[in-house]
Short mmCIF file of C-alpha atoms in Angstrom, two decimals:
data_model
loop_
_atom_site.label_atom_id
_atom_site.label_comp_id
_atom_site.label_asym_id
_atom_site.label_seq_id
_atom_site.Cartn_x
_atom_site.Cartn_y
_atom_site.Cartn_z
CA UNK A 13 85.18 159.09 152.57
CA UNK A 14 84.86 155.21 153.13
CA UNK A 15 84.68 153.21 149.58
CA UNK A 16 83.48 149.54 149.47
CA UNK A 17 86.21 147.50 147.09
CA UNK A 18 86.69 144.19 145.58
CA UNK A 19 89.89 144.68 144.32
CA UNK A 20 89.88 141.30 142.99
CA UNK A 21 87.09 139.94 140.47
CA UNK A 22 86.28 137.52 137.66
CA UNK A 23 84.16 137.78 134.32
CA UNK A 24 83.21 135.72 131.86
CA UNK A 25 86.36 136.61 129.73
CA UNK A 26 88.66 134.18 132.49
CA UNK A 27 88.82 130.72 131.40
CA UNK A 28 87.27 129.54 134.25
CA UNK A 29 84.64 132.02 135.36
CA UNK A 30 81.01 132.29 133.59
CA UNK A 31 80.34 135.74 135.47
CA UNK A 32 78.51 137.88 132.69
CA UNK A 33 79.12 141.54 132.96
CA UNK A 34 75.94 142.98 133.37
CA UNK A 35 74.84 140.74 136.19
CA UNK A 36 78.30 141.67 137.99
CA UNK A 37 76.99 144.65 137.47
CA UNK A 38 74.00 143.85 139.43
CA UNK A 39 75.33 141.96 141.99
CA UNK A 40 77.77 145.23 142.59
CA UNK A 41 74.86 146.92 143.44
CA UNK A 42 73.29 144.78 145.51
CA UNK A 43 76.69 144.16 147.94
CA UNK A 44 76.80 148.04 147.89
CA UNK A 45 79.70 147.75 145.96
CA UNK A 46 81.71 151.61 145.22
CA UNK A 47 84.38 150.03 144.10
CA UNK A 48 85.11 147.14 141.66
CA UNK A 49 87.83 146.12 139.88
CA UNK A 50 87.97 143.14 136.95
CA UNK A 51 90.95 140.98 137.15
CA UNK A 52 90.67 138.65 134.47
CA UNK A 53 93.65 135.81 133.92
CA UNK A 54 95.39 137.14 131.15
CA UNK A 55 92.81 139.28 129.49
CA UNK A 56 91.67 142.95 129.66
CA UNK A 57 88.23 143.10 128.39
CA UNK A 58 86.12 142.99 131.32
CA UNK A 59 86.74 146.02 133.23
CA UNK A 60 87.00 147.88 129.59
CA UNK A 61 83.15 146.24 129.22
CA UNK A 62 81.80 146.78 133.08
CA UNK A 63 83.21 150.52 132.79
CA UNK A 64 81.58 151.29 129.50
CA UNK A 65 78.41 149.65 131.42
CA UNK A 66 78.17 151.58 134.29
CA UNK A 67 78.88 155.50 135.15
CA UNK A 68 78.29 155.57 139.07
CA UNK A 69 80.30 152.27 140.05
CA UNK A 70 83.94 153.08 139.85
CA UNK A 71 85.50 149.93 137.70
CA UNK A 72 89.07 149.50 138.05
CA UNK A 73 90.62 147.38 135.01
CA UNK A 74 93.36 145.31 135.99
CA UNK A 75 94.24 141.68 135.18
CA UNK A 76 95.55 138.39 136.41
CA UNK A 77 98.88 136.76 135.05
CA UNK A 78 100.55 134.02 135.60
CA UNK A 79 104.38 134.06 135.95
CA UNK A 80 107.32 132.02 136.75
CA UNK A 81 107.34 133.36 139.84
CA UNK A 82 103.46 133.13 140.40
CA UNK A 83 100.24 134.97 139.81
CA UNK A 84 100.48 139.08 139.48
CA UNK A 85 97.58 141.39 139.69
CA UNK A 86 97.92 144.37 138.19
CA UNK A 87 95.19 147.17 138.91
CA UNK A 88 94.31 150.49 137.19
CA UNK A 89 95.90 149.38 133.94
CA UNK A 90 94.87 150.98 130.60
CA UNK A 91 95.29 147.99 128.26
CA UNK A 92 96.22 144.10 128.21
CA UNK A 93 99.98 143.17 129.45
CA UNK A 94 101.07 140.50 126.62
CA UNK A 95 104.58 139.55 128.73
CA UNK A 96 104.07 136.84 131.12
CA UNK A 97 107.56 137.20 132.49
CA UNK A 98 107.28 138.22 136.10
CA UNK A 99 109.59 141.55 135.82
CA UNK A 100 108.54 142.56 132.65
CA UNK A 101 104.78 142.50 133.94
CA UNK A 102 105.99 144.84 136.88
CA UNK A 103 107.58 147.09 134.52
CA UNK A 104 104.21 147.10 132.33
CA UNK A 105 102.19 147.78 135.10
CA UNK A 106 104.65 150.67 136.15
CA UNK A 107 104.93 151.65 132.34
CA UNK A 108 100.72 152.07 133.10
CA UNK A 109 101.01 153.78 136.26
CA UNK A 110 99.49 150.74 137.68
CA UNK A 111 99.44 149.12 140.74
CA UNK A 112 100.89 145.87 141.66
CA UNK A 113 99.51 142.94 143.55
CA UNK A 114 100.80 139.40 144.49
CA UNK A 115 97.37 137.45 145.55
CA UNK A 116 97.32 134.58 147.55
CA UNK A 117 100.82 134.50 148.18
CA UNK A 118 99.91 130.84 150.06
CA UNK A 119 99.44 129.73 146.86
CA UNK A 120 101.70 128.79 144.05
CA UNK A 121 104.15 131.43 144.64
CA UNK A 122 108.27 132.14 145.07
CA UNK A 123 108.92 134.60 146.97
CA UNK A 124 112.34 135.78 146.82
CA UNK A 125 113.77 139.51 147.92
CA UNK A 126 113.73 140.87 144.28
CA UNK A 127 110.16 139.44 143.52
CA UNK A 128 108.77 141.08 147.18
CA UNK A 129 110.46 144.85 146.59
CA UNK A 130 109.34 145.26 143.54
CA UNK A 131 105.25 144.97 144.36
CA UNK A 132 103.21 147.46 145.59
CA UNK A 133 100.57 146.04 147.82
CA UNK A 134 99.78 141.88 149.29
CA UNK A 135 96.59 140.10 149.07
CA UNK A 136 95.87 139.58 152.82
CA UNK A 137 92.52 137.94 152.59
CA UNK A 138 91.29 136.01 149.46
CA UNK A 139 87.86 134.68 149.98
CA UNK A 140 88.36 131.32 148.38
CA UNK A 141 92.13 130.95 150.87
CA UNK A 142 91.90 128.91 154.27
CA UNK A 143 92.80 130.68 157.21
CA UNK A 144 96.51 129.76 157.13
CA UNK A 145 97.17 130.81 154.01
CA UNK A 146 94.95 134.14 154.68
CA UNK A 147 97.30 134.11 158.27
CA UNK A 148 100.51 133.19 156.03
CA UNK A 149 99.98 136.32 153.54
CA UNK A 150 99.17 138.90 156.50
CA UNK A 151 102.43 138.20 158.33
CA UNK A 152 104.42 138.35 155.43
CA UNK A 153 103.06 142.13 154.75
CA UNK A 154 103.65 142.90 158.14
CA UNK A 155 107.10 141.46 157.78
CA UNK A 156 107.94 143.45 154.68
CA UNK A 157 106.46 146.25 155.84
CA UNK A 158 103.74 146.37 152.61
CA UNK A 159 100.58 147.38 152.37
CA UNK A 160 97.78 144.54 152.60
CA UNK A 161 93.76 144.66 151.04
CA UNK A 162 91.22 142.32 150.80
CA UNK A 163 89.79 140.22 147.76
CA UNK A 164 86.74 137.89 146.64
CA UNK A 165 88.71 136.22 143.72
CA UNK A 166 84.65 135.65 142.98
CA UNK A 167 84.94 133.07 139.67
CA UNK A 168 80.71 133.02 140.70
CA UNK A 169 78.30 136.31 140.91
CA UNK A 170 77.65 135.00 144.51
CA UNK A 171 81.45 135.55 145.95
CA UNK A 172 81.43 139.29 144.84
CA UNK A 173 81.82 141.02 147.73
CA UNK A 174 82.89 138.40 149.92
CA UNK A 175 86.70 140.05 150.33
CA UNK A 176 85.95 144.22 151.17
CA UNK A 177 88.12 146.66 150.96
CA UNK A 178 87.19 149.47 152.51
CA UNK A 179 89.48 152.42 151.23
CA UNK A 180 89.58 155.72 153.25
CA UNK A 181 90.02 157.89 150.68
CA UNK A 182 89.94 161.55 149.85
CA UNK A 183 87.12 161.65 147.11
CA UNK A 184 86.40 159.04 144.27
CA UNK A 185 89.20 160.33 142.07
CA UNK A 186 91.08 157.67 140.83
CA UNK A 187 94.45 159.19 142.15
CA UNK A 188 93.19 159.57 145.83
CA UNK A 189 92.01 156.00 145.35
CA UNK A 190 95.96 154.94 144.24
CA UNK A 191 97.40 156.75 147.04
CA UNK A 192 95.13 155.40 149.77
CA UNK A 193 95.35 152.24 148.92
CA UNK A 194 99.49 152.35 148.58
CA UNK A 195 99.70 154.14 151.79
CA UNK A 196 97.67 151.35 153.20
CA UNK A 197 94.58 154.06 154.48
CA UNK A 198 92.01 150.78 154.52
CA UNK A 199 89.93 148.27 156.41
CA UNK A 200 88.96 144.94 155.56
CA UNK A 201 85.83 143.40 155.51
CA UNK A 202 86.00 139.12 154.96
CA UNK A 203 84.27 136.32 154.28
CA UNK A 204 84.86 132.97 153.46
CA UNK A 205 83.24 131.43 150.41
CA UNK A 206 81.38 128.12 151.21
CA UNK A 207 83.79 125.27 150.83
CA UNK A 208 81.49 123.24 148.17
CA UNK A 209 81.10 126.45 146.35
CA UNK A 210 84.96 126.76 145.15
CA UNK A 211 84.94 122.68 144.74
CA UNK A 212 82.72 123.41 142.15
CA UNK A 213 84.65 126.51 141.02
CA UNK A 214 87.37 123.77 139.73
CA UNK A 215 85.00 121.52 138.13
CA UNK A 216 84.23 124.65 135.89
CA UNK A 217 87.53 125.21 135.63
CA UNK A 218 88.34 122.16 133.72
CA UNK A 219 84.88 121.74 131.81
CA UNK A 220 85.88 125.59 130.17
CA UNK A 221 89.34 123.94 129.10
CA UNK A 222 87.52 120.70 127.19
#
């Protein structure tokens, strides 16, 4: 079966998102959404919320964390990482039989051998990423021969959905869900968001942080 994913979302709980659950919830729905996973920077509390929420959309919790090396996502985690030290988050996430995710590798990121082995899947498409960096981060999967998926990185209810994955997956068991996505059984479905849109996305940004 065919799953609709955003495999990369923000709620309320990120420092620079004002995304309330229950509308996420909504707008889930409406984008015909199977699949959604809340990747808050640093903090844990949104999926836990959305998945307590809900019982028919499938709510993976995963978060967002900023390293020395550059953001990590992890997904299907079962509580908050604390570390923020790049291979102690991997070894959380592993610890959690998660799954790990460099997003927007364009973007604010080192790259070196040790960092690129030890992740799982790449953040080909990131809705709120120009087409060079989107170009950048699918050649470097193809290059190291890793598994790529798509993401909103929606900060606003009106990105969600704007970065599909669709997963080709066995059934809606979480574990069919892993393995699809790590052996890379997927299509993407992308769209840009609106260039104004993530302008104002970093006004919000720094108005949350006053």
């Amino acid at each position: 079966m065919k799953l609709r994913a955003d495999l990369h979302v923000h709620s309320e709980f990120s420092f620079d998102s004002k995304s309330k659950i229950n509308k996420i919830l909504k707008k889930a729905k409406k984008e015909k959404i199977d699949i959604l996973a809340i990747t808050d920077h640093e903090e844990f509390l949104g999926g836990e919320k959305l998945k307590n929420l809900s019982k028919e959309l499938i709510v993976i919790c995963g978060e967002e964390i900023d390293t020395e090396y550059g953001d990590i996502i992890g997904l299907f985690l079962t509580k908050k990482i604390e570390t923020k030290k790049f291979f102690e988050v991997i070894k959380e996430i592993k610890k959690q039989k998660g799954i790990a995710v460099i997003p927007h590798p364009s973007i604010h990121h080192i790259l070196t051998d040790e960092v690129l082995n030890s992740i799982d899947l790449i953040e080909i498409f990131n809705s709120r990423v120009g087409n060079s960096g989107n170009e950048m981060a699918k050649m470097l999967a193809n290059k190291i021969k890793k598994p790529g998926i798509a993401g909103s990185d929606a900060h606003f209810l009106f990105e969600i959905g704007n970065g599909i994955t669709l997963i080709d997956s066995k059934s809606k068991n979480i574990e069919d869900i892993k393995a699809a996505l790590q052996m890379g059984n997927v299509e993407l479905l992308c769209k840009r968001s609106p260039k104004l849109k993530r302008y104002w996305a970093k006004f919000v940004k720094i108005w949350r942080r006053r």
